[in-house]
Amino acid sequence: MKGDFLGLWNHLLAVLPAGPCPQPPAAMAARLVKRCACLLREATLVPPAAAPAVAPVGRLRLAQVGRRTLTSATSPGSHFPRSLSGLLEKERVFSARPQQQEVDRLIEKATRPEELLELLGGGHRLHENHAALVLIQLSRLLSDRPEHKASLVRDARFQQLLQLVSSQIASVWHGPLVRLLRSLYALALPAACKQLLSVEQEVRWRLRRLRYKHLAFLAESSTAYMQQRGSQELLAELLVSLERRWAEIEDSRMVVALMAKAGPLSEPLMNRLEDKCLELAEQFGPEELRRVLVTLAAQNRRSVPLLRAVSYHLVQKPFPLTKGILLDLAYAYGKLGFQQTQVLRRLAADLLPHVPSLASGEVARCAKSFALLKWLSGPLFEAFAQHVLDRAQTVPVPHLCNVLLAFAHLNFRPECPEQEDQFFSLVHEKLDSELTGLHPALQVDVVWALCVLRQAREAELRAVLRPELHSQFLEAKSPKDQGTFRKLLHVNASARLEHPGYAGPCLPAAALLPRLSALDGKVTPLQKELQDTLKGLLGSSDRGSFAVPTQYGWILDAEVLLDPDGQFLPLRNFVAPHLAPPSGSQPLPPGAKRLAFLRWEFPSYGSRSRDLLGRFALARRHVQAAGFLVVDVPYYEWLDLKSEWQKGAYLKDKMRKAVAEELAK
Ligand SMILES: *[C@@H]1O[C@H](CO)[C@@H](O)[C@H](O)[C@H]1NC(C)=O
């Protein structure tokens, strides 16, 4: 027995909090004595070999009552199969004596709160750990009957249990303690409840000694409650403990769960978790890879090393990916704008067979994700179009709009003319009755998309060019509204340049003037080199102009005039109806050509593609329709040109070809 006592004292010393003492010395001493008494009493119940939180063999299980996990009622993450609470519940419970085992069994088997409350008076000697278990079990039984919680909390027996537990809280073991806290939160006890505060205090007191999985359990199950209740100190200390002891994280499930639940609350913790994730990524299954990515996407964290690691495993491992996982992965890659060719190939290929079974909303979401990634998979997009056609009668207009926007972004139209006709007929038919009911910015987006795809009808142009709709965007301040205004300019230009018979309302010319400076971005290397090279060719500054804002909402990189002999003409005197505002009065000399230089940077193209994205294709078309010969300067050709001389020769050659093509028509 002497050895036991020594062990007990050592245990006591070990459990004393390090660091500043939260209580005055007298209270400390009283607490110490109480703790000692409790431990002594426990020592008589528990075989000495068993430290409190360790589970001796052969003891009864508490878990599995009602086959429900602790998190199932409130935690949004509870669909995740192996929850931490599940792990904790598998910890065995402790009673060594037959009489105690009997109580364990009764608690375990209870299916009604009443059975549990009756344990109090039933001649059983309930110790505090039992009381904790009863409270935990009560909370679980009421998890889907919130209307009974208030009456339970008012029950005198409940209060008695609470009192029993909180008066002996120091001797409740680690596992039951953290589950108790979570259960009391779930029972929605009043914020000022003394007993709950004492449980919280005890948890704070013990944070350093709890095992990491207990901390993780609290992080997963209780941080939302702590925030709601304003338990800021406990929450802050919990997060610090999780961060300091991150090396104790045991498995991939735990790190992923922590990332989702506690990561958003603490930047330093999230950084640690990302490191740990990198270390464990090797062991991740598809479910974990999904969760990591969705978590990063939800927090908008574009953590490149981690995204690379996850991508690597997605590509290397042959595990099958379910439809839900594929959709989530596409969403996450899209949201984070992380383009990884092999992953995207795999996603597109694996998704294809699932398309017929997707819901319209899933197709819309998925198309949007691929559009964000600028990834055009022909077969997949054909399948999206077919999906929409197959559900022509039921597809909700917002989903149809999202598919349309994705098509326009990637400048995709169904390959087969018949399918294309059907698709756009359906779009027009739906928009006919519903366009003007959509949010104004969405109306503009949709009509703009139709312009990109060369499918806009006059009625649709009219719908967004009427003053009642467009006036709200003329004074646009927010970036989003300014984007909408720019699209309106493009729609106006479409009406003007591509619909010769259009007689509906227009944007007032004056709307353009104060906006133009806002359209300039910062100068890119390609832009600068193009200007310099061209200036060298022109020889004189009046023979060309640069960064030319047009009425159509596009900015030309440069504009020049060529006479029929291919010589540059000074621009200034000649009529220029495309400028904002229009200028000049002298008509162009016969045979003169106007040339516009348009540079296409890397982001102007689809991923791994030399096809312009919809927006840039529209710009090119408009500039052509406005009477220019277009000189395209794509980044991938420009990059190959090394010397000044090569660059000059390249531009001259391009101009010559543009003129020759025009003549050949
Ligand atoms: C819109 O188009 C009309 C001609 O169709 C034109 O007169 C007007 O200036 C354009 N508005 C803007 C802002 O460019």
PDB file of C-alpha atoms and ligand atoms in Angstrom, residues 489 492 496 506-509 512 551, ligand 1:
ATOM      1  CA  LEU A 489     -20.558  48.127 -72.753  1.00  0.00           C
ATOM      2  CA  ASN A 492     -24.023  47.575 -76.300  1.00  0.00           C
ATOM      3  CA  ARG A 496     -24.209  47.918 -82.527  1.00  0.00           C
ATOM      4  CA  CYS A 506     -28.702  51.812 -75.914  1.00  0.00           C
ATOM      5  CA  LEU A 507     -26.246  52.904 -73.291  1.00  0.00           C
ATOM      6  CA  PRO A 508     -25.903  56.684 -73.472  1.00  0.00           C
ATOM      7  CA  ALA A 509     -22.596  57.662 -75.071  1.00  0.00           C
ATOM      8  CA  LEU A 512     -18.406  55.847 -71.135  1.00  0.00           C
ATOM      9  CA  GLN A 551     -16.458  52.817 -77.426  1.00  0.00           C
TER      10      GLN A 551
HETATM   11  C1  LIG B   1     -24.140  52.243 -77.326  1.00  0.00           C
HETATM   12  O1  LIG B   1     -24.435  52.048 -78.668  1.00  0.00           O
HETATM   13  C2  LIG B   1     -24.958  53.192 -79.358  1.00  0.00           C
HETATM   14  C3  LIG B   1     -25.236  52.836 -80.808  1.00  0.00           C
HETATM   15  O2  LIG B   1     -25.825  51.620 -80.935  1.00  0.00           O
HETATM   16  C4  LIG B   1     -23.990  54.325 -79.306  1.00  0.00           C
HETATM   17  O3  LIG B   1     -24.529  55.482 -79.901  1.00  0.00           O
HETATM   18  C5  LIG B   1     -23.609  54.619 -77.859  1.00  0.00           C
HETATM   19  O4  LIG B   1     -22.611  55.598 -77.838  1.00  0.00           O
HETATM   20  C6  LIG B   1     -23.129  53.356 -77.198  1.00  0.00           C
HETATM   21  N1  LIG B   1     -22.879  53.662 -75.817  1.00  0.00           N
HETATM   22  C7  LIG B   1     -21.675  53.552 -75.272  1.00  0.00           C
HETATM   23  C8  LIG B   1     -21.585  53.893 -73.830  1.00  0.00           C
HETATM   24  O5  LIG B   1     -20.712  53.210 -75.893  1.00  0.00           O
END
